[in-house]
């Protein structure tokens, strides 16, 4: 049985306005951790710090998942971005919520005593699907343990619906963000100062 919030109408426009109000969705000129430049930056942690905002968003994701006839046994939220939304989505669906994280070699894995049983059905929870690469990485880890990945559920799909996934993709807000190589960036040519937000160290790039 799911645990749901009082019935409200939650739309993509609702989420977008909340993200903007919390400075979790920014427009401008940004240098990403990959080294690419972009006109859009997302920092969902600023949104997810608000339980009163996170719970209705997760409730809407849970509603969409259940309406599609999917019932996971476990929700897995990759660290760090998927931990909070994964926990709240698991609460809404009434199932355990665990997370994967990178080991010392940089490989995504289950730690802290978390286990997956063969045959268990999984929903992967993300704050943002950026390219789908990390989501697919998590899926391979889980499938290697014998689990079946039913879907990924996220607040934002930054690919605008173009992520290359082999399972359904539930996202509350599709965002199409332009990215540019640093030496071919129209924002640079326009003289707009570049900002490096976020918490991850910059990767070396030329």
Coordinates of C-alpha atoms in Angstrom, one line a residue, residues 2-206:
X2 CA 1.3 3.4 -0.9
X3 CA 1.6 6.3 1.5
X4 CA 0.2 9.4 -0.3
X5 CA -0.1 13.0 0.4
X6 CA -3.5 14.8 0.3
X7 CA -4.8 14.8 -3.3
X8 CA -3.6 17.8 -5.2
X9 CA -3.0 18.7 -8.8
X10 CA 0.7 18.4 -9.4
X11 CA 2.0 19.4 -12.8
X12 CA 5.3 20.0 -14.6
X13 CA 4.5 23.7 -14.4
X14 CA 4.2 23.4 -10.6
X15 CA 7.6 21.7 -10.3
X16 CA 9.2 24.2 -12.6
X17 CA 8.0 27.2 -10.6
X18 CA 9.1 25.6 -7.4
X19 CA 12.6 24.8 -8.8
X20 CA 12.9 28.4 -10.0
X21 CA 11.8 29.8 -6.6
X22 CA 14.4 27.6 -4.8
X23 CA 17.2 28.5 -7.3
X24 CA 17.4 24.8 -8.2
X25 CA 16.9 25.6 -11.9
X26 CA 19.1 28.3 -13.3
X27 CA 19.4 29.9 -16.7
X28 CA 22.5 31.6 -17.9
X29 CA 26.1 30.5 -18.9
X30 CA 27.5 27.6 -16.9
X31 CA 30.6 25.4 -17.1
X32 CA 29.6 21.8 -16.2
X33 CA 31.8 19.2 -14.4
X34 CA 32.3 17.6 -17.8
X35 CA 33.9 20.8 -19.1
X36 CA 31.1 21.5 -21.5
X37 CA 29.3 24.8 -21.3
X38 CA 25.5 25.1 -21.0
X39 CA 22.7 27.6 -20.8
X40 CA 21.0 25.6 -18.0
X41 CA 22.1 24.3 -14.7
X42 CA 20.1 22.1 -12.3
X43 CA 20.8 21.7 -8.6
X44 CA 18.0 19.6 -7.2
X45 CA 19.5 19.5 -3.7
X46 CA 18.2 23.0 -3.2
X47 CA 14.7 21.7 -4.0
X48 CA 15.0 18.5 -2.0
X49 CA 16.1 20.3 1.2
X50 CA 12.4 21.2 1.4
X51 CA 10.4 18.1 2.6
X52 CA 7.2 20.0 2.0
X53 CA 8.1 20.2 -1.7
X54 CA 9.8 16.8 -2.1
X55 CA 6.9 14.8 -0.8
X56 CA 4.2 16.0 -3.3
X57 CA 6.7 15.6 -6.2
X58 CA 7.5 12.0 -5.1
X59 CA 3.8 11.3 -4.6
X60 CA 3.2 12.3 -8.2
X61 CA 6.0 10.0 -9.4
X62 CA 4.5 7.2 -7.3
X63 CA 1.1 7.8 -8.8
X64 CA 2.4 7.6 -12.4
X65 CA 4.4 4.4 -11.6
X66 CA 1.3 2.7 -10.1
X67 CA -1.0 4.0 -12.8
X68 CA 1.4 2.3 -15.3
X69 CA 0.8 -1.0 -13.5
X70 CA 4.3 -1.2 -12.0
X71 CA 4.9 -2.3 -8.5
X72 CA 8.6 -2.4 -7.4
X73 CA 9.9 -4.4 -4.5
X74 CA 12.7 -1.8 -3.8
X75 CA 13.6 1.7 -4.9
X76 CA 17.3 2.3 -5.5
X77 CA 18.6 5.9 -5.6
X78 CA 22.2 6.4 -6.7
X79 CA 24.3 8.6 -4.4
X80 CA 24.3 11.4 -4.0
X81 CA 21.5 12.9 -6.1
X82 CA 19.1 10.0 -5.9
X83 CA 19.3 9.4 -2.1
X84 CA 16.7 11.8 -0.9
X85 CA 14.2 11.4 -3.8
X86 CA 14.7 7.7 -3.7
X87 CA 13.9 7.5 0.0
X88 CA 10.8 9.7 -0.4
X89 CA 9.6 7.7 -3.5
X90 CA 10.1 4.5 -1.5
X91 CA 8.0 5.9 1.3
X92 CA 5.2 6.8 -1.1
X93 CA 5.3 3.4 -2.7
X94 CA 5.5 1.6 0.7
X95 CA 8.7 -0.3 -0.1
X96 CA 12.3 -0.2 1.1
X97 CA 14.6 2.4 -0.3
X98 CA 18.3 1.9 -0.6
X99 CA 21.1 3.5 -2.6
X100 CA 24.2 2.6 -4.7
X101 CA 27.4 4.5 -4.4
X102 CA 30.9 4.5 -5.9
X103 CA 33.6 2.4 -4.3
X104 CA 37.3 3.4 -4.0
X105 CA 37.9 2.4 -7.7
X106 CA 35.0 4.6 -8.9
X107 CA 32.7 1.7 -9.6
X108 CA 29.0 2.0 -8.7
X109 CA 28.1 -0.7 -6.2
X110 CA 25.9 -1.6 -3.2
X111 CA 27.5 -1.0 0.2
X112 CA 26.5 -0.6 3.8
X113 CA 24.9 -4.0 4.0
X114 CA 22.4 -3.3 1.3
X115 CA 21.5 -6.4 -0.8
X116 CA 19.3 -7.2 -3.8
X117 CA 17.7 -10.6 -4.1
X118 CA 17.4 -12.3 -7.5
X119 CA 14.1 -11.6 -9.2
X120 CA 13.4 -8.4 -7.2
X121 CA 11.7 -5.6 -9.2
X122 CA 13.5 -2.3 -9.0
X123 CA 12.7 1.4 -9.7
X124 CA 15.8 3.6 -10.0
X125 CA 15.2 7.0 -8.5
X126 CA 17.2 10.0 -9.8
X127 CA 17.0 13.7 -9.1
X128 CA 18.1 14.5 -12.6
X129 CA 18.7 12.2 -15.6
X130 CA 21.4 14.1 -17.4
X131 CA 22.4 11.7 -20.2
X132 CA 21.2 8.4 -19.0
X133 CA 24.7 7.0 -18.8
X134 CA 24.9 6.8 -15.0
X135 CA 21.3 5.4 -14.8
X136 CA 22.3 2.6 -17.2
X137 CA 25.4 2.0 -15.1
X138 CA 23.2 1.5 -12.0
X139 CA 20.8 -0.7 -14.0
X140 CA 23.7 -3.0 -15.1
X141 CA 24.8 -3.4 -11.5
X142 CA 21.3 -4.3 -10.3
X143 CA 20.7 -6.6 -13.2
X144 CA 24.1 -8.3 -12.5
X145 CA 22.6 -9.2 -9.1
X146 CA 19.6 -10.8 -10.8
X147 CA 17.2 -7.9 -10.3
X148 CA 14.7 -6.6 -12.9
X149 CA 14.7 -2.9 -13.5
X150 CA 11.1 -1.7 -14.1
X151 CA 11.8 2.0 -14.7
X152 CA 13.7 5.1 -13.8
X153 CA 11.8 7.9 -12.0
X154 CA 13.2 11.4 -11.8
X155 CA 12.3 15.0 -11.0
X156 CA 14.0 16.2 -14.2
X157 CA 14.9 14.6 -17.5
X158 CA 17.6 17.0 -18.8
X159 CA 17.8 15.1 -22.1
X160 CA 14.3 16.4 -23.0
X161 CA 13.1 12.8 -23.4
X162 CA 16.1 11.6 -25.5
X163 CA 17.9 9.5 -22.9
X164 CA 18.9 6.1 -24.3
X165 CA 17.3 3.8 -21.8
X166 CA 15.9 0.3 -22.2
X167 CA 13.2 0.7 -19.6
X168 CA 10.4 3.3 -19.1
X169 CA 11.4 6.8 -18.0
X170 CA 9.1 8.7 -15.7
X171 CA 10.1 12.3 -15.3
X172 CA 8.1 15.2 -13.8
X173 CA 9.8 17.9 -15.9
X174 CA 11.6 17.4 -19.3
X175 CA 14.3 20.1 -19.7
X176 CA 16.0 20.6 -23.0
X177 CA 19.4 22.2 -22.2
X178 CA 21.9 23.3 -24.8
X179 CA 25.5 22.2 -24.3
X180 CA 28.6 23.5 -26.1
X181 CA 32.3 22.7 -26.4
X182 CA 34.3 25.5 -24.6
X183 CA 36.0 26.5 -27.9
X184 CA 32.7 26.7 -29.8
X185 CA 30.4 28.3 -27.3
X186 CA 28.1 31.1 -28.5
X187 CA 27.6 32.3 -24.9
X188 CA 31.4 32.9 -24.7
X189 CA 31.4 34.7 -28.0
X190 CA 28.6 36.9 -26.7
X191 CA 30.8 37.9 -23.8
X192 CA 28.5 36.4 -21.1
X193 CA 30.6 35.5 -18.1
X194 CA 30.7 31.7 -17.3
X195 CA 29.9 30.4 -13.9
X196 CA 31.0 27.0 -12.4
X197 CA 28.3 26.0 -9.9
X198 CA 27.9 22.7 -8.1
X199 CA 29.8 20.7 -5.6
X200 CA 31.8 18.3 -7.8
X201 CA 35.5 19.1 -8.5
X202 CA 36.1 20.2 -12.1
X203 CA 37.5 17.6 -14.4
X204 CA 40.6 18.6 -16.4
X205 CA 39.8 19.8 -19.9
X206 CA 41.5 21.8 -22.5

